[in-house]
């Protein structure tokens, strides 16, 4: 009876692990969607409200979810303070402190960090162009992620179940 209970526990644990990894893939895609939505808001603040970057960041922070809310609020407030820091440095420091728990791939994180470098030294028109360029890159990444998400989710789920069965057979 104990062997059966142990086998069931192993199978449940490995299956749960597979489902957790499956959910992780979906969360990464949802994060990319959120960044895309943020870019639209940021572009609107700069284009239509003619807000400087610090003000635009603080306004965007009111309408987005965590951790982006804290990130944009912190970045906007740091820009207001000034103290001789460039927006690139403030952006990257905020990425390191406020977005360390963000669930995205390393490549997407790197691209997001680099995006901040072009926001500070440009006029509003160039900032809008930079947002557009980053939006295009982001759209490509989203399409790539969408293309394989269902297959990846199935693979993780099946690997969890099959891995559990294999482990049960191995120790039985």
Short mmCIF file of C-alpha atoms in Angstrom, two decimals:
data_model
loop_
_atom_site.label_atom_id
_atom_site.label_comp_id
_atom_site.label_asym_id
_atom_site.label_seq_id
_atom_site.Cartn_x
_atom_site.Cartn_y
_atom_site.Cartn_z
CA UNK A 1 0.00 0.00 0.00
CA UNK A 2 2.87 2.37 0.83
CA UNK A 3 4.43 1.73 -2.59
CA UNK A 4 1.20 2.69 -4.34
CA UNK A 5 0.86 5.84 -2.25
CA UNK A 6 4.49 6.73 -3.00
CA UNK A 7 4.00 6.13 -6.71
CA UNK A 8 0.90 8.31 -6.73
CA UNK A 9 2.79 11.08 -4.89
CA UNK A 10 5.67 10.91 -7.37
CA UNK A 11 3.28 11.02 -10.31
CA UNK A 12 1.36 13.95 -8.84
CA UNK A 13 4.54 15.89 -8.04
CA UNK A 14 6.07 15.41 -11.47
CA UNK A 15 2.79 16.22 -13.19
CA UNK A 16 2.44 19.37 -11.12
CA UNK A 17 5.97 20.37 -12.08
CA UNK A 18 5.11 19.93 -15.77
CA UNK A 19 1.98 22.04 -15.37
CA UNK A 20 3.95 24.74 -13.53
CA UNK A 21 6.45 25.01 -16.37
CA UNK A 22 3.55 25.11 -18.81
CA UNK A 23 2.04 28.03 -16.92
CA UNK A 24 5.42 29.78 -16.86
CA UNK A 25 5.50 29.88 -20.68
CA UNK A 26 2.08 31.52 -20.69
CA UNK A 27 3.12 34.07 -18.05
CA UNK A 28 6.10 35.12 -20.16
CA UNK A 29 3.81 35.78 -23.11
CA UNK A 30 1.39 37.74 -20.91
CA UNK A 31 4.28 39.88 -19.71
CA UNK A 32 5.16 40.73 -23.31
CA UNK A 33 1.52 41.73 -23.90
CA UNK A 34 1.69 43.98 -20.83
CA UNK A 35 4.87 45.65 -22.10
CA UNK A 36 3.16 46.23 -25.44
CA UNK A 37 0.21 47.88 -23.67
CA UNK A 38 2.59 50.04 -21.64
CA UNK A 39 4.33 51.26 -24.78
CA UNK A 40 1.00 52.37 -26.22
CA UNK A 41 0.25 54.34 -23.04
CA UNK A 42 3.74 55.84 -22.96
CA UNK A 43 3.50 56.88 -26.58
CA UNK A 44 0.12 58.49 -25.88
CA UNK A 45 1.47 60.45 -22.92
CA UNK A 46 4.36 61.80 -24.96
CA UNK A 47 2.38 62.42 -28.15
CA UNK A 48 -0.94 63.80 -26.97
CA UNK A 49 -0.21 65.18 -23.52
CA UNK A 50 3.24 66.44 -24.52
CA UNK A 51 4.51 65.11 -21.20
CA UNK A 52 8.24 64.97 -20.52
CA UNK A 53 9.61 61.52 -19.81
CA UNK A 54 9.48 61.82 -15.99
CA UNK A 55 5.85 62.93 -16.01
CA UNK A 56 4.90 60.33 -18.63
CA UNK A 57 6.46 57.54 -16.56
CA UNK A 58 4.62 58.61 -13.39
CA UNK A 59 1.31 58.81 -15.26
CA UNK A 60 1.80 55.40 -16.87
CA UNK A 61 2.59 53.93 -13.44
CA UNK A 62 -0.98 54.70 -12.35
CA UNK A 63 -2.48 52.50 -15.06
CA UNK A 64 -0.29 49.39 -15.11
CA UNK A 65 0.13 46.30 -12.97
CA UNK A 66 2.99 45.47 -10.66
CA UNK A 67 5.94 45.24 -11.04
CA UNK A 68 5.68 47.78 -13.87
CA UNK A 69 3.75 50.24 -11.73
CA UNK A 70 6.60 50.49 -9.21
CA UNK A 71 9.17 50.52 -11.99
CA UNK A 72 7.68 53.48 -13.87
CA UNK A 73 6.85 55.39 -10.68
CA UNK A 74 10.37 54.94 -9.33
CA UNK A 75 11.95 55.82 -12.67
CA UNK A 76 9.80 58.94 -13.05
CA UNK A 77 10.57 60.16 -9.53
CA UNK A 78 14.30 59.56 -10.01
CA UNK A 79 14.20 61.55 -13.24
CA UNK A 80 12.50 64.41 -11.42
CA UNK A 81 15.27 64.46 -8.81
CA UNK A 82 17.97 64.63 -11.45
CA UNK A 83 21.28 64.58 -9.51
CA UNK A 84 23.23 64.30 -12.76
CA UNK A 85 22.12 60.76 -13.56
CA UNK A 86 21.23 59.96 -17.13
CA UNK A 87 17.87 58.40 -17.93
CA UNK A 88 19.74 55.36 -19.20
CA UNK A 89 21.39 54.84 -15.82
CA UNK A 90 18.15 55.49 -13.91
CA UNK A 91 16.25 53.12 -16.22
CA UNK A 92 18.79 50.34 -15.79
CA UNK A 93 18.99 50.79 -12.02
CA UNK A 94 15.20 50.64 -11.84
CA UNK A 95 15.24 47.49 -13.98
CA UNK A 96 17.68 45.92 -11.54
CA UNK A 97 15.72 46.85 -8.43
CA UNK A 98 12.06 46.93 -9.47
CA UNK A 99 11.94 44.28 -12.21
CA UNK A 100 14.24 41.59 -10.87
CA UNK A 101 11.24 39.24 -10.38
CA UNK A 102 9.86 39.93 -13.86
CA UNK A 103 9.09 36.77 -15.80
CA UNK A 104 10.57 37.21 -19.27
CA UNK A 105 13.39 35.64 -21.21
CA UNK A 106 16.92 36.95 -20.89
CA UNK A 107 16.82 38.35 -24.40
CA UNK A 108 13.58 40.23 -23.75
CA UNK A 109 14.97 41.60 -20.47
CA UNK A 110 18.10 42.82 -22.26
CA UNK A 111 16.07 44.52 -24.99
CA UNK A 112 13.84 46.21 -22.40
CA UNK A 113 16.91 47.50 -20.54
CA UNK A 114 18.39 48.86 -23.77
CA UNK A 115 15.13 50.60 -24.67
CA UNK A 116 15.58 53.02 -21.75
CA UNK A 117 18.86 54.25 -23.17
CA UNK A 118 17.15 56.01 -26.05
CA UNK A 119 14.44 57.74 -24.03
CA UNK A 120 16.40 60.46 -22.29
CA UNK A 121 18.59 62.28 -24.71
CA UNK A 122 16.05 62.51 -27.51
CA UNK A 123 13.29 65.02 -28.17
CA UNK A 124 9.66 63.93 -28.06
CA UNK A 125 9.54 63.04 -31.75
CA UNK A 126 12.59 60.81 -31.49
CA UNK A 127 11.23 59.22 -28.29
CA UNK A 128 8.06 58.33 -30.17
CA UNK A 129 10.13 56.85 -32.99
CA UNK A 130 12.14 54.82 -30.45
CA UNK A 131 8.93 53.55 -28.88
CA UNK A 132 7.73 52.56 -32.35
CA UNK A 133 10.95 50.72 -33.11
CA UNK A 134 10.85 48.85 -29.81
CA UNK A 135 7.16 48.07 -30.40
CA UNK A 136 8.04 46.46 -33.72
CA UNK A 137 10.73 44.31 -32.09
CA UNK A 138 8.29 43.39 -29.35
CA UNK A 139 5.63 42.44 -31.89
CA UNK A 140 8.07 40.04 -33.55
CA UNK A 141 8.91 38.46 -30.17
CA UNK A 142 5.22 38.12 -29.34
CA UNK A 143 4.49 36.39 -32.65
CA UNK A 144 7.42 34.02 -32.10
CA UNK A 145 6.18 33.23 -28.60
CA UNK A 146 2.58 32.75 -29.73
CA UNK A 147 3.64 30.41 -32.51
CA UNK A 148 5.10 27.81 -30.22
CA UNK A 149 3.26 28.32 -26.96
CA UNK A 150 0.67 25.54 -27.26
CA UNK A 151 3.25 22.99 -28.31
CA UNK A 152 5.60 23.98 -25.50
CA UNK A 153 2.80 23.76 -22.97
CA UNK A 154 1.85 20.27 -24.16
CA UNK A 155 5.47 19.14 -24.08
CA UNK A 156 5.97 20.37 -20.49
CA UNK A 157 2.77 18.68 -19.33
CA UNK A 158 3.58 15.38 -21.04
CA UNK A 159 7.19 15.45 -19.83
CA UNK A 160 5.98 15.93 -16.29
CA UNK A 161 3.64 12.95 -16.51
CA UNK A 162 6.03 10.72 -18.44
CA UNK A 163 8.93 11.72 -16.19
CA UNK A 164 6.90 10.70 -13.17
CA UNK A 165 5.99 7.35 -14.72
CA UNK A 166 9.62 6.77 -15.64
CA UNK A 167 10.77 7.60 -12.12
CA UNK A 168 8.18 5.24 -10.65
CA UNK A 169 9.36 2.42 -12.94
CA UNK A 170 12.97 3.21 -12.14
CA UNK A 171 12.59 2.93 -8.39
CA UNK A 172 10.00 0.13 -8.40
#
